[in-house]
CSV table of C-alpha atoms in Angstrom, one decimal:
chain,number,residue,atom,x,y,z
R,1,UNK,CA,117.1,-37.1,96.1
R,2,UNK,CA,113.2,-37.9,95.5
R,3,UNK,CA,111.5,-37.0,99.3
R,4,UNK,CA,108.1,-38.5,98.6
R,5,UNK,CA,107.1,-37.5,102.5
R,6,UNK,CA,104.2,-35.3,101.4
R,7,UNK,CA,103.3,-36.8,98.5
R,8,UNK,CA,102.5,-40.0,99.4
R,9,UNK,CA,101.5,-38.6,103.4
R,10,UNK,CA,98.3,-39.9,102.5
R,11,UNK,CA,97.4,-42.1,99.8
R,12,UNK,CA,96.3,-39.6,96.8
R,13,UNK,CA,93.3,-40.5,95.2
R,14,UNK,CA,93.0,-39.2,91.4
R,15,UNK,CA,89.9,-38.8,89.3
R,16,UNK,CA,89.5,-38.4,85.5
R,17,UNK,CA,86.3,-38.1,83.7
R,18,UNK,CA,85.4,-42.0,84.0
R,19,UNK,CA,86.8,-43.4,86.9
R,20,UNK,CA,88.5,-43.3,90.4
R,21,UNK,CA,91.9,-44.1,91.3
R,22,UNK,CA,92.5,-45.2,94.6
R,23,UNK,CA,94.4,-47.2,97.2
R,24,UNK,CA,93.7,-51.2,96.3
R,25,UNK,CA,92.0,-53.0,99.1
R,26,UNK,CA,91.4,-56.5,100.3
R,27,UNK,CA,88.2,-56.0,99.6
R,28,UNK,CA,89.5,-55.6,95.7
R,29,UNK,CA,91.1,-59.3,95.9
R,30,UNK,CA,88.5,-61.4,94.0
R,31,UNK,CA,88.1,-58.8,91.0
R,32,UNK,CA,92.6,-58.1,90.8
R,33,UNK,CA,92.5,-62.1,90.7
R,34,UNK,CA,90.1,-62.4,88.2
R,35,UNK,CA,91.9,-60.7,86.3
R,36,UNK,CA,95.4,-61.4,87.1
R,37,UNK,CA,94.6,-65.3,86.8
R,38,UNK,CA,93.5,-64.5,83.0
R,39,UNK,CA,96.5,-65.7,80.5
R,40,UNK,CA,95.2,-62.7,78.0
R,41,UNK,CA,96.4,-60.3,80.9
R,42,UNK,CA,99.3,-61.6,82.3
R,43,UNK,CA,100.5,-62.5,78.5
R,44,UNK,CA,103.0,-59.7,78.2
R,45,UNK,CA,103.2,-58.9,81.9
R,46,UNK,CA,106.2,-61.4,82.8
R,47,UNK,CA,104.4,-63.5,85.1
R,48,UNK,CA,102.2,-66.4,85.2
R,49,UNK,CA,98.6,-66.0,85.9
R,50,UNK,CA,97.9,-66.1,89.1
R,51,UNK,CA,96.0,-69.6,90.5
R,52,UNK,CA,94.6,-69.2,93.8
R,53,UNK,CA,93.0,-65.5,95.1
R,54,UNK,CA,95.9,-65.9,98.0
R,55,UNK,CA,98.0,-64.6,95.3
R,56,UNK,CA,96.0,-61.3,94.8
R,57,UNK,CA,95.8,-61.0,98.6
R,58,UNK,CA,99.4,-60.9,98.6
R,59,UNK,CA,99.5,-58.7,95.8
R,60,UNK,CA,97.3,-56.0,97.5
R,61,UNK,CA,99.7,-56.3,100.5
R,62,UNK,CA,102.7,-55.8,98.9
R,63,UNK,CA,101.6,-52.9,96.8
R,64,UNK,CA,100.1,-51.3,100.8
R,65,UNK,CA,103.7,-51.7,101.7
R,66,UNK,CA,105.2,-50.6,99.3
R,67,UNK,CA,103.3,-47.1,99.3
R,68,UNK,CA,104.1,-47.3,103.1
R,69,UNK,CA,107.7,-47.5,102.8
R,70,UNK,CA,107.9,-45.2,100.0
R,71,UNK,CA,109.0,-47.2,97.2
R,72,UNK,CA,106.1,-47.3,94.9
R,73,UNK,CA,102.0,-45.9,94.4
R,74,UNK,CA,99.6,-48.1,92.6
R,75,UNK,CA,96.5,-47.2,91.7
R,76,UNK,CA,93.1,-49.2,92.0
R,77,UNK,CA,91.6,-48.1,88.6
R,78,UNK,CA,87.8,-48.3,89.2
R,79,UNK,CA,84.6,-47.4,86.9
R,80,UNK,CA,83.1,-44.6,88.8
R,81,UNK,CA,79.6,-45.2,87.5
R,82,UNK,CA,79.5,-49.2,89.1
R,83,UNK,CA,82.7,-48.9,91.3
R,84,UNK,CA,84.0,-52.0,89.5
R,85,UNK,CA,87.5,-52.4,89.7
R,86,UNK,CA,88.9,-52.8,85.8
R,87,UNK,CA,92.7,-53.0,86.4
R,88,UNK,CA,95.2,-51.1,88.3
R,89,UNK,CA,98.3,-49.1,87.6
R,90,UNK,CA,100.7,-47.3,89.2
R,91,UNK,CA,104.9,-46.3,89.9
R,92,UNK,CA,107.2,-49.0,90.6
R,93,UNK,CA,111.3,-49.6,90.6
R,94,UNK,CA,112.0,-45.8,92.2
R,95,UNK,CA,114.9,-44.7,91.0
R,96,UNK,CA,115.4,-41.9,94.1
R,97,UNK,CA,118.6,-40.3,93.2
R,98,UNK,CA,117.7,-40.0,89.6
R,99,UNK,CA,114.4,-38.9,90.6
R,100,UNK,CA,112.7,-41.5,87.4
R,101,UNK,CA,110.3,-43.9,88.3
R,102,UNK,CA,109.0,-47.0,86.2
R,103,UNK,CA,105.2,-47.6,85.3
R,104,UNK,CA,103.2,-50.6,85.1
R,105,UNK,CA,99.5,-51.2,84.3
R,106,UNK,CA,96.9,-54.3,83.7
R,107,UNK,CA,93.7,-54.6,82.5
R,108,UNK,CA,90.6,-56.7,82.3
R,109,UNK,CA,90.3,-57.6,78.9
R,110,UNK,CA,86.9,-56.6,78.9
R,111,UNK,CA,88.1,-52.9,79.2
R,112,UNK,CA,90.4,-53.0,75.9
R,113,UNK,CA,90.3,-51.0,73.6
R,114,UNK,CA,88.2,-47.9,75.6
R,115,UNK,CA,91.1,-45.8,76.2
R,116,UNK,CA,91.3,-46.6,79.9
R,117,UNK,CA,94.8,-46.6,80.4
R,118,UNK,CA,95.6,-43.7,78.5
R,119,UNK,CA,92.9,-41.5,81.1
R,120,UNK,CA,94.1,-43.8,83.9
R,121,UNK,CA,97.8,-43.4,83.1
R,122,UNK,CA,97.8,-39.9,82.3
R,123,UNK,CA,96.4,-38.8,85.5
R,124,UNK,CA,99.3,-40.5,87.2
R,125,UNK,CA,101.6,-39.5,85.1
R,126,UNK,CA,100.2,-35.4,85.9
R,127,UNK,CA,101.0,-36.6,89.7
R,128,UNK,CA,104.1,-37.9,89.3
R,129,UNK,CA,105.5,-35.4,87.5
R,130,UNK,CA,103.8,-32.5,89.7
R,131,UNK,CA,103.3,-34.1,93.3
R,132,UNK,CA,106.3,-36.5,93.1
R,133,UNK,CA,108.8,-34.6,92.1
R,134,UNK,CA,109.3,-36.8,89.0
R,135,UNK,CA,112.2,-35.9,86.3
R,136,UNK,CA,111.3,-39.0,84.6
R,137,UNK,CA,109.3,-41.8,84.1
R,138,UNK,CA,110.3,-45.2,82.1
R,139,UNK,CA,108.2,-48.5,80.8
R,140,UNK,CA,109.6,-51.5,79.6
R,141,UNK,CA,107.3,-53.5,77.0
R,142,UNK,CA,107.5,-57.0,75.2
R,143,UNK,CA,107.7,-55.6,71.7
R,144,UNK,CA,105.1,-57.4,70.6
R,145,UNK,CA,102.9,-55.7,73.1
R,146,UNK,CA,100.9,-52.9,70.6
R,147,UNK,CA,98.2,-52.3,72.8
R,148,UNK,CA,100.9,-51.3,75.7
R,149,UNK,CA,102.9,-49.5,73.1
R,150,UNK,CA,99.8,-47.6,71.8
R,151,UNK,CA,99.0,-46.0,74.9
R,152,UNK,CA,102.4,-44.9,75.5
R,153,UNK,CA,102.9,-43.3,72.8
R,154,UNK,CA,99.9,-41.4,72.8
R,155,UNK,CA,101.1,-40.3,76.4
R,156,UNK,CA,104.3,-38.6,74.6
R,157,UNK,CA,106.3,-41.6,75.4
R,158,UNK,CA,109.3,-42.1,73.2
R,159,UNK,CA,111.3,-45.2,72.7
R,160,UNK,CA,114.9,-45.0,73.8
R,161,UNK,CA,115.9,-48.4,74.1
R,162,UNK,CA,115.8,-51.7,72.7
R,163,UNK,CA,117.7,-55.1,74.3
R,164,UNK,CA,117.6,-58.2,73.1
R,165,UNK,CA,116.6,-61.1,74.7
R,166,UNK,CA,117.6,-59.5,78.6
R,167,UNK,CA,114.3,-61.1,80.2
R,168,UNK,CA,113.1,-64.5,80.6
R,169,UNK,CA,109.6,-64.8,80.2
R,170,UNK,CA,108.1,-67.8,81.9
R,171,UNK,CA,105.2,-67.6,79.8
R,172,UNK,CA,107.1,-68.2,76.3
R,173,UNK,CA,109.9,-70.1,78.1
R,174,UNK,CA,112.8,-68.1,76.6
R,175,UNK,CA,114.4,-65.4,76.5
R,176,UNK,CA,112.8,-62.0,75.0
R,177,UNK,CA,113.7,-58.6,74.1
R,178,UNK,CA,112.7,-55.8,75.8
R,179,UNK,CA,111.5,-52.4,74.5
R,180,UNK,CA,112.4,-49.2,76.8
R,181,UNK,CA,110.2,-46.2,76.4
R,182,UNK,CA,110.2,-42.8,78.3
R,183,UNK,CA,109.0,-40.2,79.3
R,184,UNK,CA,110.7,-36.6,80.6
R,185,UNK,CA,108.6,-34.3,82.7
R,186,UNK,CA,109.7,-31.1,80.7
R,187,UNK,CA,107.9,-33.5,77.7
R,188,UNK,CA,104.9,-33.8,79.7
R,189,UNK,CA,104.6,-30.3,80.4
R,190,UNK,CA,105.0,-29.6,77.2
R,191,UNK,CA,102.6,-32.4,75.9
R,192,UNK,CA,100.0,-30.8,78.3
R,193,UNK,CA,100.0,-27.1,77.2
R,194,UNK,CA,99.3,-28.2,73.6
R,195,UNK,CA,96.0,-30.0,74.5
């Protein structure tokens, strides 16, 4: 069974070469709603965008609780040369017995295309994996989501599943497919060594 007592005894901040991940804040509310009320952002991300900053309040607080009760880490991903919070990311839907976690990310749309969540992600994915106790890790994509599917794969992602038309996006208003991708630590490791 996945024991995340000392991993998550304190909140672990991560750095890479161009920003700082660490614990979101209420102090991070206006910038997670600015982006999370942008329809660009929440386009692929199975929810509506958010309409009033009491629903990035809320967002913060549920993401504090759930690091607290040890059921999932997300990541404030901020530029360390302004401190300006660009999007977050982080470990959701713990699967404990199976020791596999699922990953979720979102950007500000300004910050496409710079190969942010690739550094962000891979940072957490080198935690999970080695302070975690991670087996595996899993993301599930619209299809038509390239960017989300481009930085997985250069992660060493590997798409294992496909179902159709098993969510119900309230953007579109129907029913979509889903793509599964994964990753396995022994992968990661592997991944690593080569670079």
């Amino acid at each position: 069974m996945l024991d995340l007592t000392d991993a998550f005894a304190v909140f672990p901040v991560l750095e890479t070469e161009r920003f700082l991940l660490r614990a979101p804040t209420l102090d991070d509310v206006s910038d997670i709603f600015r982006i999370m009320s942008d329809p660009n952002v929440t386009r692929y991300f199975g929810a509506l965008p958010m309409v009033a900053p009491i629903e990035a309040e809320q967002r913060v607080e549920r993401i504090q609780t759930a690091f607290q009760e040890h059921s999932g880490v997300r990541w404030a991903i901020a530029d360390r040369a302004s401190g300006q919070l660009v999007g977050t990311s982080g470990f959701w839907r713990l699967v404990k017995p199976h020791y596999r976690a699922e990953i979720g990310y979102e950007l500000a749309p300004e910050w496409w295309g710079r190969g942010v969540m690739t550094e962000a992600v891979g940072a957490m994915l080198g935690f999970g994996f080695a302070h975690m106790g991670l087996h595996s890790v899993e993301a599930q994509i619209h299809p038509d989501n390239s960017g989300s599917r481009r930085v997985l794969e250069k992660l060493g992602f590997v798409q294992e599943g496909y179902f159709r038309q098993n969510f119900y996006d309230p953007i579109e208003k129907q029913f979509t497919d889903t793509a599964v991708f994964s990753l396995l630590k022994a992968d990661w490791l592997h991944r690593e060594r080569q670079l």
